Coordinates of C-alpha atoms and ligand atoms in Angstrom, one line a residue:
M9 CA -32.4 17.4 6.9
G10 CA -28.7 17.4 7.8
I11 CA -26.3 14.5 7.7
N12 CA -24.2 14.2 10.8
Y13 CA -21.3 12.0 11.6
V14 CA -20.7 9.4 14.4
S15 CA -17.6 7.4 15.4
T16 CA -17.5 3.8 14.4
R17 CA -16.7 3.0 18.0
D18 CA -18.9 5.3 20.0
L19 CA -21.6 3.4 21.9
N20 CA -23.4 6.6 22.6
K21 CA -23.5 7.6 18.9
T22 CA -22.7 11.2 19.6
E23 CA -23.3 13.2 16.5
V24 CA -21.0 15.9 15.1
K25 CA -21.4 18.1 12.1
A26 CA -19.4 17.4 8.9
S27 CA -17.2 20.4 9.5
E28 CA -16.3 19.1 13.0
A29 CA -15.6 15.6 11.6
I30 CA -13.3 17.1 9.0
L31 CA -11.4 19.1 11.6
K32 CA -10.9 16.2 13.9
G33 CA -10.0 13.6 11.3
L34 CA -10.0 10.7 13.7
A35 CA -12.6 10.5 16.5
D36 CA -11.4 10.7 20.1
D37 CA -12.1 7.1 20.7
G38 CA -9.9 6.1 17.8
G39 CA -12.9 5.3 15.6
L40 CA -13.6 6.7 12.2
F41 CA -16.4 9.1 11.4
V42 CA -19.3 7.7 9.3
P43 CA -22.4 9.5 8.1
T44 CA -25.6 8.8 10.1
S45 CA -27.2 7.8 6.8
V46 CA -26.2 7.6 3.2
P47 CA -28.1 10.3 1.3
K48 CA -29.6 9.4 -2.1
L49 CA -28.7 11.3 -5.3
D50 CA -31.4 13.9 -5.8
V51 CA -30.6 14.9 -9.3
A52 CA -31.4 12.6 -12.3
L53 CA -28.4 10.8 -13.8
T54 CA -29.4 12.2 -17.2
D55 CA -29.2 15.7 -15.8
L56 CA -25.8 15.0 -14.1
A57 CA -24.6 13.8 -17.5
K58 CA -24.9 17.4 -18.8
M59 CA -22.8 18.8 -16.0
S60 CA -19.1 19.5 -15.6
Y61 CA -16.9 17.7 -13.1
Q62 CA -17.2 20.7 -10.7
Q63 CA -21.0 20.7 -10.9
V64 CA -21.2 16.9 -10.3
A65 CA -18.9 17.3 -7.4
Y66 CA -21.2 19.9 -5.9
E67 CA -24.2 17.7 -6.3
V68 CA -22.5 15.0 -4.3
L69 CA -20.7 17.1 -1.7
K70 CA -23.9 19.1 -0.8
L71 CA -25.6 15.9 0.2
F72 CA -22.8 14.8 2.7
L73 CA -21.5 18.2 3.9
T74 CA -24.8 19.6 4.9
D75 CA -23.5 22.3 7.3
F76 CA -21.6 24.0 4.5
T77 CA -23.3 26.7 2.5
R78 CA -23.6 26.5 -1.3
E79 CA -21.2 29.4 -1.6
E80 CA -18.6 27.7 0.7
L81 CA -18.8 24.4 -1.2
T82 CA -18.5 26.0 -4.7
N83 CA -15.6 28.1 -3.5
C84 CA -13.8 25.0 -2.2
I85 CA -14.6 23.1 -5.4
N86 CA -13.5 25.9 -7.7
R87 CA -10.2 26.3 -5.9
A88 CA -9.5 22.5 -6.0
Y89 CA -10.5 21.5 -9.5
D90 CA -8.9 24.2 -11.6
S91 CA -5.8 24.5 -13.9
K92 CA -3.8 22.4 -11.4
F93 CA -5.3 19.6 -13.5
D94 CA -3.9 19.1 -16.9
T95 CA -7.3 18.4 -18.5
E96 CA -10.6 20.3 -18.3
E97 CA -12.4 17.0 -17.9
I98 CA -10.5 16.5 -14.6
A99 CA -11.1 12.8 -14.6
P100 CA -11.3 11.5 -18.3
L101 CA -12.3 8.0 -19.3
T102 CA -10.1 6.0 -21.7
Y103 CA -11.4 2.9 -23.4
A104 CA -8.8 0.1 -23.8
D105 CA -9.2 -3.7 -24.3
G106 CA -12.8 -4.0 -23.1
A107 CA -12.8 -1.6 -20.1
Y108 CA -13.0 2.1 -19.3
F109 CA -10.0 3.4 -17.4
L110 CA -11.1 6.3 -15.2
E111 CA -7.9 8.4 -15.2
L112 CA -7.7 9.9 -11.7
F113 CA -4.1 11.1 -12.2
H114 CA -4.4 14.4 -14.0
G115 CA -3.8 16.6 -10.8
S116 CA -0.6 18.2 -9.6
T117 CA 1.1 15.0 -8.2
I118 CA -0.2 12.6 -10.9
A119 CA -1.9 10.1 -8.5
F120 CA -5.6 9.8 -7.6
K121 CA -4.9 11.2 -4.1
D122 CA -5.0 14.7 -5.8
M123 CA -8.7 14.2 -6.4
A124 CA -9.4 14.6 -2.7
L125 CA -6.3 16.3 -1.4
S126 CA -6.7 19.3 -3.7
I127 CA -10.0 20.1 -2.0
L128 CA -9.3 18.9 1.6
P129 CA -7.2 22.0 2.6
H130 CA -10.1 24.2 1.5
L131 CA -12.7 22.1 3.3
M132 CA -10.5 22.2 6.4
I133 CA -9.9 25.9 6.5
T134 CA -13.6 26.5 5.9
S135 CA -14.4 24.1 8.7
A136 CA -12.0 25.9 11.0
R137 CA -13.6 29.3 10.2
K138 CA -17.1 27.9 10.8
N139 CA -16.2 26.5 14.2
N140 CA -14.2 29.6 15.4
I141 CA -11.0 27.7 15.7
K142 CA -8.0 29.9 16.6
N143 CA -5.3 27.3 16.6
D144 CA -3.1 26.5 13.6
I145 CA -4.0 23.1 12.2
V146 CA -1.1 20.6 12.1
I147 CA -1.7 17.9 9.5
L148 CA 0.0 14.7 10.4
T149 CA 0.2 12.2 7.5
A150 CA 1.5 8.7 7.1
T151 CA 2.1 7.8 3.5
S152 CA 2.7 4.8 1.4
G153 CA 4.1 7.2 -1.2
D154 CA 1.3 9.1 -3.0
T155 CA -0.8 10.6 -0.1
G156 CA 2.3 12.4 1.1
K157 CA 3.1 14.4 -2.0
A158 CA -0.5 15.1 -2.7
A159 CA -1.1 16.4 0.8
L160 CA 2.1 18.4 0.7
A161 CA 1.1 20.0 -2.6
G162 CA -2.4 20.7 -1.2
F163 CA -1.3 22.3 2.1
A164 CA 2.0 24.0 1.1
G165 CA 1.6 27.7 1.8
V166 CA -2.0 27.4 3.1
E167 CA -2.2 30.0 5.9
G168 CA -3.1 28.6 9.3
T169 CA -1.8 25.1 8.6
K170 CA 1.4 23.1 8.9
I171 CA 2.0 19.6 7.5
V172 CA 4.3 16.8 8.6
V173 CA 4.5 13.7 6.4
F174 CA 6.1 10.4 7.4
Y175 CA 7.0 7.9 4.8
P176 CA 8.8 4.5 4.9
K177 CA 12.4 5.3 3.9
N178 CA 12.8 2.2 1.8
G179 CA 9.2 1.6 0.8
V180 CA 8.4 4.2 -1.9
S181 CA 9.5 4.6 -5.5
A182 CA 12.5 6.8 -6.4
I183 CA 10.2 9.3 -8.1
Q184 CA 7.8 9.3 -5.2
E185 CA 10.6 10.0 -2.8
K186 CA 12.1 12.8 -4.9
Q187 CA 8.7 14.4 -5.3
M188 CA 8.3 14.6 -1.5
V189 CA 11.8 15.6 -0.4
T190 CA 11.9 18.5 -2.9
Q191 CA 8.7 20.0 -1.5
K192 CA 8.9 23.7 -1.0
G193 CA 7.0 25.7 1.7
D194 CA 8.0 26.7 5.2
N195 CA 4.9 25.0 6.7
T196 CA 6.0 21.6 5.3
H197 CA 8.1 18.9 6.9
V198 CA 9.0 15.5 5.3
V199 CA 10.4 12.7 7.5
G200 CA 11.6 9.2 6.4
I201 CA 11.1 6.5 9.0
K202 CA 13.1 3.3 9.5
G203 CA 10.0 1.1 9.2
N204 CA 7.1 0.3 6.9
F205 CA 3.8 2.1 6.1
D206 CA 1.8 0.3 8.8
Q207 CA 4.3 1.4 11.4
A208 CA 4.1 5.0 10.1
Q209 CA 0.3 4.9 10.2
T210 CA 0.2 3.4 13.7
G211 CA 2.6 6.0 15.0
V212 CA 0.4 8.8 13.6
K213 CA -2.8 7.3 15.0
Q214 CA -1.1 7.1 18.4
M215 CA -0.3 10.8 18.3
F216 CA -3.9 11.6 17.4
S217 CA -5.3 9.7 20.4
D218 CA -2.7 11.0 22.9
K219 CA -4.6 13.4 25.2
G220 CA -1.4 14.7 26.9
L221 CA 0.0 15.6 23.6
E222 CA -3.2 17.3 22.5
A223 CA -3.1 19.6 25.6
K224 CA 0.5 20.4 25.0
L225 CA -0.2 21.4 21.4
D226 CA -3.2 23.4 22.4
G227 CA -1.0 25.3 24.9
A228 CA 1.3 26.2 22.0
G229 CA -1.6 27.2 19.7
Y230 CA -1.8 24.1 17.6
Q231 CA -4.2 21.2 17.0
F232 CA -3.8 18.0 14.9
S233 CA -5.8 16.9 12.0
S234 CA -5.5 14.2 9.4
A235 CA -5.1 14.2 5.6
N236 CA -5.2 10.4 5.5
S237 CA -8.2 8.7 3.9
I238 CA -9.5 8.2 7.5
N239 CA -10.7 11.8 7.2
I240 CA -14.2 12.0 5.9
G241 CA -13.2 15.1 4.0
R242 CA -11.2 12.9 1.8
L243 CA -13.7 10.2 1.3
V244 CA -16.6 12.3 0.2
P245 CA -14.8 14.1 -2.7
Q246 CA -13.9 10.6 -4.0
I247 CA -17.5 9.6 -4.3
A248 CA -17.9 12.3 -6.9
Y249 CA -15.8 10.7 -9.6
Y250 CA -17.7 7.5 -9.6
V251 CA -20.9 9.5 -10.2
F252 CA -19.0 11.5 -12.8
A253 CA -17.7 8.3 -14.6
Y254 CA -21.2 6.8 -14.8
T255 CA -22.7 10.0 -16.1
R256 CA -20.0 10.3 -18.8
L257 CA -20.8 6.8 -20.0
L258 CA -24.4 7.9 -20.1
A259 CA -23.5 11.1 -22.0
E260 CA -21.5 9.2 -24.6
E261 CA -24.4 6.7 -24.9
K262 CA -22.2 3.7 -23.9
I263 CA -24.9 2.8 -21.4
A264 CA -28.6 3.7 -21.0
D265 CA -30.0 5.4 -17.9
G266 CA -30.1 2.8 -15.0
D267 CA -27.8 0.2 -16.7
L268 CA -25.6 -1.5 -14.1
I269 CA -21.8 -1.1 -14.4
N270 CA -19.0 -2.8 -12.5
V271 CA -16.2 -0.9 -10.8
V272 CA -12.7 -2.2 -10.2
V273 CA -10.4 -0.5 -7.7
P274 CA -6.8 -1.2 -6.9
T275 CA -6.9 -1.2 -3.1
G276 CA -4.7 -0.4 -0.2
N277 CA -6.2 1.5 2.7
F278 CA -9.7 0.7 1.3
G279 CA -10.6 4.4 0.9
N280 CA -11.1 4.5 -2.8
I281 CA -13.3 1.5 -3.0
L282 CA -15.3 2.5 0.0
A283 CA -16.1 5.7 -1.9
A284 CA -17.5 3.5 -4.7
Y285 CA -19.5 1.6 -2.1
Y286 CA -21.0 4.8 -0.8
A287 CA -21.7 5.9 -4.5
K288 CA -23.6 2.6 -4.9
N289 CA -25.6 3.2 -1.7
M290 CA -26.5 6.6 -3.0
G291 CA -28.3 4.9 -5.8
L292 CA -25.6 5.0 -8.5
P293 CA -26.3 1.8 -10.6
I294 CA -23.1 -0.1 -9.7
D295 CA -23.3 -3.9 -9.6
K296 CA -20.0 -5.4 -8.5
L297 CA -17.3 -3.6 -6.5
I298 CA -14.2 -5.5 -7.5
C299 CA -11.4 -5.1 -4.9
A300 CA -7.9 -5.7 -6.4
S301 CA -4.9 -6.4 -4.2
N302 CA -1.3 -7.0 -4.8
E303 CA 0.7 -9.8 -3.0
N304 CA -0.3 -8.1 0.3
K305 CA -3.6 -9.9 -0.2
V306 CA -5.1 -9.5 3.2
L307 CA -8.3 -8.1 1.7
Y308 CA -8.6 -10.9 -0.9
D309 CA -8.4 -13.4 2.0
F310 CA -10.9 -11.4 4.0
F311 CA -13.5 -11.5 1.2
M312 CA -12.9 -15.2 0.7
T313 CA -13.1 -16.3 4.3
G314 CA -14.6 -13.5 6.5
E315 CA -11.4 -13.5 8.5
Y316 CA -9.1 -10.4 8.5
D317 CA -5.6 -11.5 9.5
R318 CA -2.7 -9.2 9.3
N319 CA -0.3 -11.7 10.8
R320 CA 1.8 -12.4 7.7
E321 CA 4.9 -11.3 5.9
F322 CA 4.8 -7.7 4.6
M323 CA 5.8 -7.7 0.9
L324 CA 7.5 -4.8 -0.8
T325 CA 6.0 -4.7 -4.3
N326 CA 6.1 -2.6 -7.5
S327 CA 2.7 -1.2 -6.5
P328 CA 4.0 0.3 -3.2
S329 CA 0.9 2.5 -2.6
M330 CA -1.0 -0.7 -1.9
D331 CA 1.6 -2.3 0.3
I332 CA -0.6 -2.3 3.4
L333 CA -1.7 -4.9 5.9
I334 CA -4.0 -2.7 8.0
S335 CA -6.6 -1.3 5.7
S336 CA -7.9 1.5 7.9
N337 CA -11.1 2.3 6.0
L338 CA -12.3 -1.3 6.2
E339 CA -13.5 -0.3 9.7
R340 CA -16.2 1.8 8.1
L341 CA -17.5 -1.1 6.1
I342 CA -17.3 -3.4 9.1
Y343 CA -19.4 -0.9 11.0
H344 CA -22.0 -0.7 8.2
I345 CA -22.3 -4.5 7.7
A346 CA -22.7 -5.0 11.4
G347 CA -25.9 -2.9 11.0
N348 CA -24.2 0.4 12.1
D349 CA -23.3 -1.3 15.4
P350 CA -20.4 0.4 17.2
A351 CA -20.2 -2.3 19.9
V352 CA -19.6 -5.1 17.3
N353 CA -17.1 -3.0 15.4
A354 CA -15.2 -1.8 18.5
D355 CA -14.8 -5.5 19.6
L356 CA -13.4 -6.5 16.3
M357 CA -11.0 -3.6 16.2
A358 CA -9.8 -4.4 19.7
S359 CA -9.2 -7.9 18.5
L360 CA -7.2 -6.6 15.5
R361 CA -5.1 -4.5 17.9
T362 CA -4.4 -7.3 20.3
T363 CA -4.3 -10.5 18.1
G364 CA -3.8 -9.0 14.6
K365 CA -7.0 -10.5 13.4
Y366 CA -10.8 -10.8 13.6
Q367 CA -13.6 -12.9 12.2
I368 CA -16.9 -11.5 11.0
T369 CA -20.2 -13.4 11.4
K370 CA -21.9 -15.2 8.6
E371 CA -24.7 -12.6 8.7
M372 CA -22.1 -9.8 8.2
K373 CA -20.4 -11.7 5.4
D374 CA -23.8 -12.0 3.6
H375 CA -23.8 -8.2 3.3
L376 CA -20.6 -8.4 1.3
D377 CA -22.1 -10.0 -1.8
S378 CA -21.6 -7.0 -4.0
F379 CA -17.8 -7.3 -3.4
F380 CA -15.5 -9.5 -5.4
G381 CA -11.9 -9.8 -4.2
G382 CA -8.9 -10.7 -6.3
Y383 CA -5.1 -10.4 -6.2
T384 CA -2.1 -10.5 -8.6
T385 CA 1.4 -11.6 -8.3
E386 CA 4.3 -9.3 -9.3
D387 CA 4.8 -11.2 -12.6
E388 CA 1.1 -11.0 -13.5
T389 CA 1.2 -7.2 -12.9
A390 CA 4.1 -6.8 -15.2
Q391 CA 2.6 -9.1 -17.8
T392 CA -0.6 -7.1 -17.7
I393 CA 1.2 -3.8 -18.5
K394 CA 3.1 -5.4 -21.3
N395 CA 0.1 -7.2 -22.9
L396 CA -2.1 -4.1 -22.8
Y397 CA 0.7 -1.9 -24.3
E398 CA 1.3 -4.4 -27.1
K399 CA -2.4 -4.9 -27.8
T400 CA -3.5 -1.2 -27.6
G401 CA -0.5 1.1 -27.2
Y402 CA -2.0 2.3 -23.9
I403 CA 0.4 2.3 -21.0
I404 CA -0.9 1.9 -17.4
D405 CA 0.9 2.1 -14.1
T406 CA 1.6 -0.8 -11.8
H407 CA -1.4 -0.1 -9.5
T408 CA -3.8 0.2 -12.3
A409 CA -2.3 -3.1 -13.8
V410 CA -3.2 -4.9 -10.6
A411 CA -6.8 -3.8 -11.1
A412 CA -6.8 -4.7 -14.8
H413 CA -5.5 -8.2 -14.1
V414 CA -8.0 -8.8 -11.4
Y415 CA -10.8 -7.6 -13.8
N416 CA -9.6 -10.2 -16.3
Q417 CA -9.8 -12.9 -13.6
Y418 CA -13.3 -11.7 -12.7
K419 CA -14.5 -11.9 -16.3
D420 CA -12.9 -15.4 -16.8
K421 CA -14.5 -16.6 -13.6
T422 CA -18.0 -15.2 -14.0
G423 CA -18.5 -14.4 -17.7
D424 CA -20.0 -11.1 -16.6
D425 CA -19.4 -8.6 -19.4
K426 CA -21.2 -5.5 -18.0
P427 CA -19.5 -2.2 -18.9
T428 CA -16.7 -1.8 -16.4
V429 CA -14.8 1.2 -15.0
I430 CA -11.3 0.6 -13.7
A431 CA -10.0 3.2 -11.4
S432 CA -6.7 4.2 -12.9
T433 CA -4.9 5.5 -9.8
A434 CA -1.5 6.7 -11.0
S435 CA 0.2 8.0 -14.0
P436 CA 2.7 5.5 -15.4
F437 CA 5.3 8.3 -15.1
K438 CA 5.1 8.0 -11.3
F439 CA 6.4 4.4 -11.5
T440 CA 8.5 4.7 -14.6
R441 CA 11.1 2.1 -13.7
A442 CA 8.7 -0.7 -12.9
V443 CA 6.5 0.1 -15.9
M444 CA 9.3 0.3 -18.4
G445 CA 10.9 -2.9 -16.9
A446 CA 7.6 -4.6 -17.5
I447 CA 7.4 -3.6 -21.1
D448 CA 11.0 -4.7 -21.8
P449 CA 13.8 -5.9 -19.4
V450 CA 16.4 -4.0 -21.5
Y451 CA 15.3 -0.9 -19.7
E452 CA 16.3 -2.2 -16.3
N453 CA 19.7 -0.5 -16.1
E454 CA 18.7 2.9 -17.4
E455 CA 18.6 6.0 -15.2
D456 CA 15.2 7.2 -14.1
F457 CA 14.9 10.2 -16.2
V458 CA 16.2 8.5 -19.3
L459 CA 13.3 6.1 -18.8
V460 CA 10.9 9.0 -18.4
D461 CA 11.7 10.2 -21.8
K462 CA 11.5 6.7 -23.3
L463 CA 8.1 6.2 -21.7
S464 CA 6.9 9.5 -23.2
E465 CA 8.0 8.3 -26.6
L466 CA 6.6 4.8 -26.4
G467 CA 3.2 5.9 -25.1
S468 CA 3.1 9.1 -27.2
V469 CA 2.2 11.1 -24.0
K470 CA 3.8 14.3 -22.9
V471 CA 6.0 14.1 -19.7
P472 CA 3.7 15.5 -17.0
N473 CA 4.7 18.8 -15.3
A474 CA 4.9 17.0 -12.0
I475 CA 7.8 15.0 -13.4
E476 CA 9.5 17.8 -15.3
E477 CA 9.6 19.8 -12.1
I478 CA 11.7 17.4 -10.1
R479 CA 14.2 16.7 -12.8
S480 CA 16.5 19.3 -11.4
A481 CA 14.8 20.2 -8.0
K482 CA 16.9 20.4 -4.9
V483 CA 16.5 18.0 -2.0
L484 CA 15.0 20.2 0.9
H485 CA 14.2 17.4 3.4
D486 CA 16.6 14.8 4.6
T487 CA 15.4 13.9 8.1
V488 CA 15.2 10.1 8.8
V489 CA 14.1 8.9 12.3
E490 CA 13.4 5.6 14.1
V491 CA 9.7 4.7 14.5
D492 CA 9.9 5.6 18.2
D493 CA 11.1 9.1 17.4
M494 CA 8.1 10.2 15.3
C495 CA 6.5 12.2 18.1
P496 CA 9.7 14.0 19.3
E497 CA 10.3 15.0 15.6
V498 CA 6.9 16.6 15.3
L499 CA 7.5 18.6 18.5
R500 CA 10.9 19.7 17.3
F501 CA 9.4 20.9 14.0
L502 CA 6.7 22.9 15.8
G503 CA 9.3 24.3 18.2
I504 CA 7.5 22.9 21.3
Ligands
LIG22 C1 -3.3 5.2 -2.4 C2 -3.2 4.5 -3.7 C3 -3.9 3.3 -3.9 C4 -4.8 2.7 -2.8 O1 -5.9 3.5 -2.5 P1 -6.7 3.3 -1.1 O2 -7.7 4.3 -1.1 O3 -5.7 3.4 0.0 O4 -7.3 1.9 -1.2 C5 -3.9 2.7 -5.1 N1 -3.1 3.2 -6.1 C6 -2.4 4.3 -6.0 C7 -1.6 4.8 -7.1 C8 -2.4 5.0 -4.8 O5 -1.7 6.2 -4.6

């Protein structure tokens, strides 16, 4: 039996195949593709515990991407999870101060986005081939910092694709920006916008749903797709590492088969934690899904009250990849807790568009009892990095620190001491300035790469290749545009 995909807003529930959903990215009606049902894991956890990352990924992907052949999937997986990663384990677990940190930052751009974006280009090219697509695929991406570089690295030089990345000019870390603007590859284009991430994301979504633009592109031999976490081809590969983490704990006898664990995820667009939710629904023994926010705590408020309200000040924090007020993937959860009801979801999303907020019903809220929301202030985030370093010598990045602090809050509040996996979403080297400043304010006036070497020394970790590479790399992209000029800039790049 195959799994198909429907849009969260389509009253007719028109089904498309996985490959079609991956190619489209966003549904025509502006909704997101969701699976018609969530498949159950069909291999015993104890057997998965004996498998490599690549093999576990296959066992998960085959259940969701049912129109791909075994050969197609293994090809995609082997091209993605190879020596681009600096460890054979791909996603190792590190125990520190009572929790297991699932290090998702060993790929080419040292953030967790690599876990999905190293495979997405292969899934997309395979999908294009399966569906006899002749057009070149143009990837449009809005980034809060990490998606951009990971998508550029994934798509650079991939034949039949072009990629345009929009980032908030003043809303990413210095190292994130340098990583993007030094990107090589004729098929890549990086554009700063005079606005924030939400504006970048809204601009991209508008281009996706512009029928006139679609026709114009088609005439020139192009079609858009998305590398943002709204693409189901990003979400599915993320489910794999939760299954992998659980089965590693099992292999190391930290837990017994069937024991429940908790998962803590530092959250922005709600993609990573949604993948954990799907993993739980596949039968992986996860108890609580702990959703950690920074001072942009729109999700914390949502879990407390059932009201999602983006009408508030947008904060720039030291965890910029979570500086988001419109968490796109929450729409998928809303659809599911409404009983897979596109009408209810479409109404709420219309309300979000027009009033900036919506309220879910009591019945829907009752379906959220496996979620726990928490948030941290900037000071708490910094203090968490410092405390963990002083106690254990382990250095975590600012995003992971948001999660670690919320986990401590959760334990204090509930006394729940189940084994817990914290998604460690970025290498501390990606946010060196904020991390070193948290450890000791004396570092605040040092230059970025001096801090990089200092961090390597303090943490006894080698400077990752991704950072070494940009030390002396040339800036190749310096375009900055107004929010209103995003679309003309895309057309200019494509020569239309
Ligand atoms: C993207 C990102 C997040 C947020 O992930 P979502 O899937 O958008 O919730 C957290 N931390 C880092 C380092 C990221 O790059």
